[in-house]
Amino acid sequence: MGSHYRIGFVSLVLCAVLGLSSARFCPKEAREGLECRAKDGSFKCGIFFNNLLGQNEIKWIGALPDVIRSVKRKSPAVQNRVLPKVGGKAVDTPYFSAWANSCDASEANDKCYALFNQRKGDQLDSCEETIGNLEGKDTIGNQLCNQARRFLEADGQTRQGISNVLISFYSSSCQSAWNPVSSASQGDLSLLEPLCCDANWKFFRCNGGQFRKTC
């Protein structure tokens, strides 16, 4: 896979977290309810910073199906390119309330795993046009570094960058808490590439590899 893989799911949801207040778990918590968990009769698939603050916590990046409406409003073409596929077509909102066994947490986990497993190789130095980066003004990694810095500062922490922070996938079903998306054989699912940010809060490859610095 090339270092500038076309479009990543992370970039899709980044727009939802920009400007997130430190007092809220997620941007629409006042309207969506506690931690923006899935409502009764439905499930959600979320993406989070994992243990960013060093407190064994998760910090919100975004979730499906929350962002689907924004994708459709911005560009149907982006919807077809970016969203994970079900049966060869971009996943749509009704999928998240279609159950074989209603409110089965294992079913929600398996469906989220199938969706996110398609995106685990997304590259963080991408500058391609996406729903969260429509003009390609900055890399996905740089945007994540900026948000990570805001979360840390809101927690009263002063750091000169971060290293090897996992971007991990979670599921919630029928108002249940967020739980790691996992498989019995592979364990918990995260992006293959962890997040590293330098002292200026710019992305760099944790393994020392080459990467695109600016767009």
PDB file of N, CA and C in Angstrom, residues 58-127:
ATOM      1  N   ILE A  58     -10.721   6.650  26.678  1.00  0.00           N
ATOM      2  CA  ILE A  58     -10.843   6.879  25.244  1.00  0.00           C
ATOM      3  C   ILE A  58     -11.316   8.311  25.030  1.00  0.00           C
ATOM      4  N   LYS A  59     -10.818   8.922  23.962  1.00  0.00           N
ATOM      5  CA  LYS A  59     -11.210  10.290  23.624  1.00  0.00           C
ATOM      6  C   LYS A  59     -11.775  10.297  22.204  1.00  0.00           C
ATOM      7  N   TRP A  60     -12.896  10.920  22.059  1.00  0.00           N
ATOM      8  CA  TRP A  60     -13.726  10.888  20.858  1.00  0.00           C
ATOM      9  C   TRP A  60     -13.023  11.439  19.611  1.00  0.00           C
ATOM     10  N   ILE A  61     -13.150  10.726  18.510  1.00  0.00           N
ATOM     11  CA  ILE A  61     -12.816  11.254  17.186  1.00  0.00           C
ATOM     12  C   ILE A  61     -14.078  11.327  16.335  1.00  0.00           C
ATOM     13  N   GLY A  62     -14.863  10.247  16.287  1.00  0.00           N
ATOM     14  CA  GLY A  62     -16.104  10.274  15.520  1.00  0.00           C
ATOM     15  C   GLY A  62     -16.751   8.910  15.471  1.00  0.00           C
ATOM     16  N   ALA A  63     -17.889   8.814  14.778  1.00  0.00           N
ATOM     17  CA  ALA A  63     -18.626   7.559  14.756  1.00  0.00           C
ATOM     18  C   ALA A  63     -19.517   7.455  13.528  1.00  0.00           C
ATOM     19  N   LEU A  64     -19.795   6.221  13.176  1.00  0.00           N
ATOM     20  CA  LEU A  64     -20.846   5.885  12.226  1.00  0.00           C
ATOM     21  C   LEU A  64     -22.045   5.382  13.012  1.00  0.00           C
ATOM     22  N   PRO A  65     -23.290   5.732  12.632  1.00  0.00           N
ATOM     23  CA  PRO A  65     -23.648   6.429  11.395  1.00  0.00           C
ATOM     24  C   PRO A  65     -23.680   7.941  11.511  1.00  0.00           C
ATOM     25  N   ASP A  66     -23.183   8.526  12.593  1.00  0.00           N
ATOM     26  CA  ASP A  66     -23.334   9.957  12.832  1.00  0.00           C
ATOM     27  C   ASP A  66     -22.898  10.812  11.640  1.00  0.00           C
ATOM     28  N   VAL A  67     -21.805  10.431  11.007  1.00  0.00           N
ATOM     29  CA  VAL A  67     -21.232  11.287   9.963  1.00  0.00           C
ATOM     30  C   VAL A  67     -21.849  11.072   8.585  1.00  0.00           C
ATOM     31  N   ILE A  68     -22.699  10.068   8.441  1.00  0.00           N
ATOM     32  CA  ILE A  68     -23.202   9.740   7.101  1.00  0.00           C
ATOM     33  C   ILE A  68     -24.020  10.880   6.519  1.00  0.00           C
ATOM     34  N   ARG A  69     -24.843  11.524   7.348  1.00  0.00           N
ATOM     35  CA  ARG A  69     -25.651  12.635   6.844  1.00  0.00           C
ATOM     36  C   ARG A  69     -24.776  13.763   6.314  1.00  0.00           C
ATOM     37  N   SER A  70     -23.703  14.056   7.035  1.00  0.00           N
ATOM     38  CA  SER A  70     -22.781  15.102   6.583  1.00  0.00           C
ATOM     39  C   SER A  70     -22.121  14.718   5.271  1.00  0.00           C
ATOM     40  N   VAL A  71     -21.774  13.447   5.132  1.00  0.00           N
ATOM     41  CA  VAL A  71     -21.156  12.989   3.893  1.00  0.00           C
ATOM     42  C   VAL A  71     -22.111  13.183   2.726  1.00  0.00           C
ATOM     43  N   LYS A  72     -23.344  12.780   2.895  1.00  0.00           N
ATOM     44  CA  LYS A  72     -24.333  12.909   1.820  1.00  0.00           C
ATOM     45  C   LYS A  72     -24.543  14.373   1.454  1.00  0.00           C
ATOM     46  N   ARG A  73     -24.579  15.231   2.457  1.00  0.00           N
ATOM     47  CA  ARG A  73     -24.807  16.646   2.210  1.00  0.00           C
ATOM     48  C   ARG A  73     -23.643  17.276   1.462  1.00  0.00           C
ATOM     49  N   LYS A  74     -22.433  16.841   1.788  1.00  0.00           N
ATOM     50  CA  LYS A  74     -21.251  17.417   1.150  1.00  0.00           C
ATOM     51  C   LYS A  74     -21.073  16.918  -0.279  1.00  0.00           C
ATOM     52  N   SER A  75     -21.136  15.580  -0.430  1.00  0.00           N
ATOM     53  CA  SER A  75     -20.848  15.026  -1.755  1.00  0.00           C
ATOM     54  C   SER A  75     -21.183  13.543  -1.812  1.00  0.00           C
ATOM     55  N   PRO A  76     -22.134  13.145  -2.642  1.00  0.00           N
ATOM     56  CA  PRO A  76     -22.410  11.716  -2.818  1.00  0.00           C
ATOM     57  C   PRO A  76     -21.198  10.948  -3.321  1.00  0.00           C
ATOM     58  N   ALA A  77     -20.358  11.605  -4.121  1.00  0.00           N
ATOM     59  CA  ALA A  77     -19.166  10.938  -4.644  1.00  0.00           C
ATOM     60  C   ALA A  77     -18.214  10.568  -3.511  1.00  0.00           C
ATOM     61  N   VAL A  78     -18.064  11.476  -2.534  1.00  0.00           N
ATOM     62  CA  VAL A  78     -17.227  11.190  -1.379  1.00  0.00           C
ATOM     63  C   VAL A  78     -17.809  10.026  -0.591  1.00  0.00           C
ATOM     64  N   GLN A  79     -19.126   9.984  -0.475  1.00  0.00           N
ATOM     65  CA  GLN A  79     -19.791   8.886   0.226  1.00  0.00           C
ATOM     66  C   GLN A  79     -19.389   7.544  -0.376  1.00  0.00           C
ATOM     67  N   ASN A  80     -19.407   7.443  -1.677  1.00  0.00           N
ATOM     68  CA  ASN A  80     -19.089   6.178  -2.339  1.00  0.00           C
ATOM     69  C   ASN A  80     -17.624   5.817  -2.210  1.00  0.00           C
ATOM     70  N   ARG A  81     -16.743   6.807  -2.138  1.00  0.00           N
ATOM     71  CA  ARG A  81     -15.316   6.536  -2.057  1.00  0.00           C
ATOM     72  C   ARG A  81     -14.855   6.221  -0.648  1.00  0.00           C
ATOM     73  N   VAL A  82     -15.423   6.911   0.331  1.00  0.00           N
ATOM     74  CA  VAL A  82     -14.853   6.902   1.669  1.00  0.00           C
ATOM     75  C   VAL A  82     -15.491   5.887   2.601  1.00  0.00           C
ATOM     76  N   LEU A  83     -16.808   5.810   2.590  1.00  0.00           N
ATOM     77  CA  LEU A  83     -17.486   4.975   3.577  1.00  0.00           C
ATOM     78  C   LEU A  83     -17.169   3.500   3.366  1.00  0.00           C
ATOM     79  N   PRO A  84     -17.043   2.754   4.449  1.00  0.00           N
ATOM     80  CA  PRO A  84     -16.872   1.301   4.315  1.00  0.00           C
ATOM     81  C   PRO A  84     -18.046   0.692   3.565  1.00  0.00           C
ATOM     82  N   LYS A  85     -17.816  -0.465   2.988  1.00  0.00           N
ATOM     83  CA  LYS A  85     -18.810  -1.081   2.113  1.00  0.00           C
ATOM     84  C   LYS A  85     -19.523  -2.244   2.804  1.00  0.00           C
ATOM     85  N   VAL A  86     -20.785  -2.386   2.433  1.00  0.00           N
ATOM     86  CA  VAL A  86     -21.591  -3.548   2.806  1.00  0.00           C
ATOM     87  C   VAL A  86     -22.223  -4.072   1.528  1.00  0.00           C
ATOM     88  N   GLY A  87     -21.889  -5.296   1.163  1.00  0.00           N
ATOM     89  CA  GLY A  87     -22.414  -5.839  -0.082  1.00  0.00           C
ATOM     90  C   GLY A  87     -21.997  -5.050  -1.307  1.00  0.00           C
ATOM     91  N   GLY A  88     -20.813  -4.447  -1.245  1.00  0.00           N
ATOM     92  CA  GLY A  88     -20.291  -3.697  -2.384  1.00  0.00           C
ATOM     93  C   GLY A  88     -20.772  -2.267  -2.475  1.00  0.00           C
ATOM     94  N   LYS A  89     -21.628  -1.829  -1.551  1.00  0.00           N
ATOM     95  CA  LYS A  89     -22.147  -0.463  -1.568  1.00  0.00           C
ATOM     96  C   LYS A  89     -21.777   0.251  -0.273  1.00  0.00           C
ATOM     97  N   ALA A  90     -21.653   1.575  -0.356  1.00  0.00           N
ATOM     98  CA  ALA A  90     -21.321   2.350   0.826  1.00  0.00           C
ATOM     99  C   ALA A  90     -22.372   2.138   1.909  1.00  0.00           C
ATOM    100  N   VAL A  91     -21.928   1.913   3.147  1.00  0.00           N
ATOM    101  CA  VAL A  91     -22.854   1.687   4.243  1.00  0.00           C
ATOM    102  C   VAL A  91     -23.757   2.905   4.430  1.00  0.00           C
ATOM    103  N   ASP A  92     -25.017   2.662   4.785  1.00  0.00           N
ATOM    104  CA  ASP A  92     -25.970   3.739   4.969  1.00  0.00           C
ATOM    105  C   ASP A  92     -26.627   3.607   6.341  1.00  0.00           C
ATOM    106  N   THR A  93     -27.304   4.660   6.757  1.00  0.00           N
ATOM    107  CA  THR A  93     -27.848   4.732   8.116  1.00  0.00           C
ATOM    108  C   THR A  93     -28.749   3.561   8.501  1.00  0.00           C
ATOM    109  N   PRO A  94     -29.659   3.083   7.641  1.00  0.00           N
ATOM    110  CA  PRO A  94     -30.534   1.978   8.061  1.00  0.00           C
ATOM    111  C   PRO A  94     -29.788   0.717   8.494  1.00  0.00           C
ATOM    112  N   TYR A  95     -28.563   0.546   8.011  1.00  0.00           N
ATOM    113  CA  TYR A  95     -27.778  -0.634   8.382  1.00  0.00           C
ATOM    114  C   TYR A  95     -27.596  -0.733   9.894  1.00  0.00           C
ATOM    115  N   PHE A  96     -27.552   0.421  10.564  1.00  0.00           N
ATOM    116  CA  PHE A  96     -27.232   0.455  11.985  1.00  0.00           C
ATOM    117  C   PHE A  96     -28.445   0.191  12.885  1.00  0.00           C
ATOM    118  N   SER A  97     -29.577  -0.094  12.288  1.00  0.00           N
ATOM    119  CA  SER A  97     -30.746  -0.535  13.058  1.00  0.00           C
ATOM    120  C   SER A  97     -31.319  -1.827  12.483  1.00  0.00           C
ATOM    121  N   ALA A  98     -30.541  -2.515  11.658  1.00  0.00           N
ATOM    122  CA  ALA A  98     -30.960  -3.799  11.085  1.00  0.00           C
ATOM    123  C   ALA A  98     -30.260  -4.916  11.851  1.00  0.00           C
ATOM    124  N   TRP A  99     -31.039  -5.733  12.538  1.00  0.00           N
ATOM    125  CA  TRP A  99     -30.492  -6.759  13.409  1.00  0.00           C
ATOM    126  C   TRP A  99     -30.952  -8.152  12.987  1.00  0.00           C
ATOM    127  N   ALA A 100     -30.110  -9.123  13.212  1.00  0.00           N
ATOM    128  CA  ALA A 100     -30.554 -10.516  13.219  1.00  0.00           C
ATOM    129  C   ALA A 100     -31.127 -10.843  14.597  1.00  0.00           C
ATOM    130  N   ASN A 101     -30.474 -10.301  15.648  1.00  0.00           N
ATOM    131  CA  ASN A 101     -30.928 -10.445  17.031  1.00  0.00           C
ATOM    132  C   ASN A 101     -30.841  -9.075  17.683  1.00  0.00           C
ATOM    133  N   SER A 102     -31.976  -8.474  17.942  1.00  0.00           N
ATOM    134  CA  SER A 102     -32.024  -7.083  18.385  1.00  0.00           C
ATOM    135  C   SER A 102     -31.146  -6.827  19.599  1.00  0.00           C
ATOM    136  N   CYS A 103     -30.364  -5.753  19.511  1.00  0.00           N
ATOM    137  CA  CYS A 103     -29.518  -5.267  20.608  1.00  0.00           C
ATOM    138  C   CYS A 103     -28.476  -6.289  21.062  1.00  0.00           C
ATOM    139  N   ASP A 104     -28.061  -7.145  20.159  1.00  0.00           N
ATOM    140  CA  ASP A 104     -27.028  -8.138  20.474  1.00  0.00           C
ATOM    141  C   ASP A 104     -25.660  -7.467  20.359  1.00  0.00           C
ATOM    142  N   ALA A 105     -24.986  -7.302  21.483  1.00  0.00           N
ATOM    143  CA  ALA A 105     -23.693  -6.611  21.494  1.00  0.00           C
ATOM    144  C   ALA A 105     -22.662  -7.330  20.635  1.00  0.00           C
ATOM    145  N   SER A 106     -22.724  -8.662  20.596  1.00  0.00           N
ATOM    146  CA  SER A 106     -21.783  -9.416  19.768  1.00  0.00           C
ATOM    147  C   SER A 106     -22.021  -9.153  18.289  1.00  0.00           C
ATOM    148  N   GLU A 107     -23.279  -9.031  17.915  1.00  0.00           N
ATOM    149  CA  GLU A 107     -23.593  -8.725  16.517  1.00  0.00           C
ATOM    150  C   GLU A 107     -23.101  -7.332  16.146  1.00  0.00           C
ATOM    151  N   ALA A 108     -23.305  -6.373  17.049  1.00  0.00           N
ATOM    152  CA  ALA A 108     -22.808  -5.021  16.800  1.00  0.00           C
ATOM    153  C   ALA A 108     -21.294  -5.024  16.651  1.00  0.00           C
ATOM    154  N   ASN A 109     -20.607  -5.736  17.523  1.00  0.00           N
ATOM    155  CA  ASN A 109     -19.155  -5.851  17.440  1.00  0.00           C
ATOM    156  C   ASN A 109     -18.731  -6.412  16.088  1.00  0.00           C
ATOM    157  N   ASP A 110     -19.369  -7.488  15.665  1.00  0.00           N
ATOM    158  CA  ASP A 110     -18.976  -8.154  14.423  1.00  0.00           C
ATOM    159  C   ASP A 110     -19.218  -7.260  13.214  1.00  0.00           C
ATOM    160  N   LYS A 111     -20.328  -6.529  13.233  1.00  0.00           N
ATOM    161  CA  LYS A 111     -20.623  -5.643  12.105  1.00  0.00           C
ATOM    162  C   LYS A 111     -19.645  -4.471  12.073  1.00  0.00           C
ATOM    163  N   CYS A 112     -19.332  -3.909  13.232  1.00  0.00           N
ATOM    164  CA  CYS A 112     -18.355  -2.826  13.272  1.00  0.00           C
ATOM    165  C   CYS A 112     -16.975  -3.322  12.859  1.00  0.00           C
ATOM    166  N   TYR A 113     -16.631  -4.542  13.274  1.00  0.00           N
ATOM    167  CA  TYR A 113     -15.343  -5.104  12.867  1.00  0.00           C
ATOM    168  C   TYR A 113     -15.267  -5.233  11.349  1.00  0.00           C
ATOM    169  N   ALA A 114     -16.345  -5.728  10.750  1.00  0.00           N
ATOM    170  CA  ALA A 114     -16.353  -5.896   9.292  1.00  0.00           C
ATOM    171  C   ALA A 114     -16.201  -4.554   8.581  1.00  0.00           C
ATOM    172  N   LEU A 115     -16.795  -3.496   9.129  1.00  0.00           N
ATOM    173  CA  LEU A 115     -16.673  -2.168   8.525  1.00  0.00           C
ATOM    174  C   LEU A 115     -15.278  -1.593   8.718  1.00  0.00           C
ATOM    175  N   PHE A 116     -14.810  -1.587   9.954  1.00  0.00           N
ATOM    176  CA  PHE A 116     -13.546  -0.928  10.263  1.00  0.00           C
ATOM    177  C   PHE A 116     -12.332  -1.709   9.778  1.00  0.00           C
ATOM    178  N   ASN A 117     -12.473  -2.999   9.646  1.00  0.00           N
ATOM    179  CA  ASN A 117     -11.356  -3.791   9.141  1.00  0.00           C
ATOM    180  C   ASN A 117     -10.969  -3.363   7.732  1.00  0.00           C
ATOM    181  N   GLN A 118     -11.929  -2.789   7.011  1.00  0.00           N
ATOM    182  CA  GLN A 118     -11.656  -2.266   5.667  1.00  0.00           C
ATOM    183  C   GLN A 118     -10.793  -1.003   5.720  1.00  0.00           C
ATOM    184  N   ARG A 119     -10.772  -0.320   6.871  1.00  0.00           N
ATOM    185  CA  ARG A 119     -10.110   0.981   6.980  1.00  0.00           C
ATOM    186  C   ARG A 119      -8.863   0.970   7.847  1.00  0.00           C
ATOM    187  N   LYS A 120      -8.481  -0.187   8.387  1.00  0.00           N
ATOM    188  CA  LYS A 120      -7.384  -0.201   9.355  1.00  0.00           C
ATOM    189  C   LYS A 120      -6.039   0.193   8.743  1.00  0.00           C
ATOM    190  N   GLY A 121      -5.914   0.112   7.415  1.00  0.00           N
ATOM    191  CA  GLY A 121      -4.665   0.482   6.770  1.00  0.00           C
ATOM    192  C   GLY A 121      -4.603   1.914   6.298  1.00  0.00           C
ATOM    193  N   ASP A 122      -5.594   2.734   6.651  1.00  0.00           N
ATOM    194  CA  ASP A 122      -5.597   4.134   6.217  1.00  0.00           C
ATOM    195  C   ASP A 122      -4.334   4.851   6.684  1.00  0.00           C
ATOM    196  N   GLN A 123      -3.798   5.696   5.808  1.00  0.00           N
ATOM    197  CA  GLN A 123      -2.551   6.394   6.080  1.00  0.00           C
ATOM    198  C   GLN A 123      -2.802   7.776   6.667  1.00  0.00           C
ATOM    199  N   LEU A 124      -1.990   8.169   7.628  1.00  0.00           N
ATOM    200  CA  LEU A 124      -2.198   9.428   8.332  1.00  0.00           C
ATOM    201  C   LEU A 124      -1.520  10.613   7.673  1.00  0.00           C
ATOM    202  N   ASP A 125      -0.772  10.397   6.599  1.00  0.00           N
ATOM    203  CA  ASP A 125      -0.162  11.538   5.912  1.00  0.00           C
ATOM    204  C   ASP A 125      -0.902  11.876   4.627  1.00  0.00           C
ATOM    205  N   SER A 126      -2.139  11.411   4.507  1.00  0.00           N
ATOM    206  CA  SER A 126      -2.923  11.674   3.305  1.00  0.00           C
ATOM    207  C   SER A 126      -3.327  13.145   3.213  1.00  0.00           C
ATOM    208  N   CYS A 127      -3.298  13.682   1.994  1.00  0.00           N
ATOM    209  CA  CYS A 127      -3.778  15.039   1.717  1.00  0.00           C
ATOM    210  C   CYS A 127      -4.953  15.012   0.741  1.00  0.00           C
TER     211      CYS A 127
END
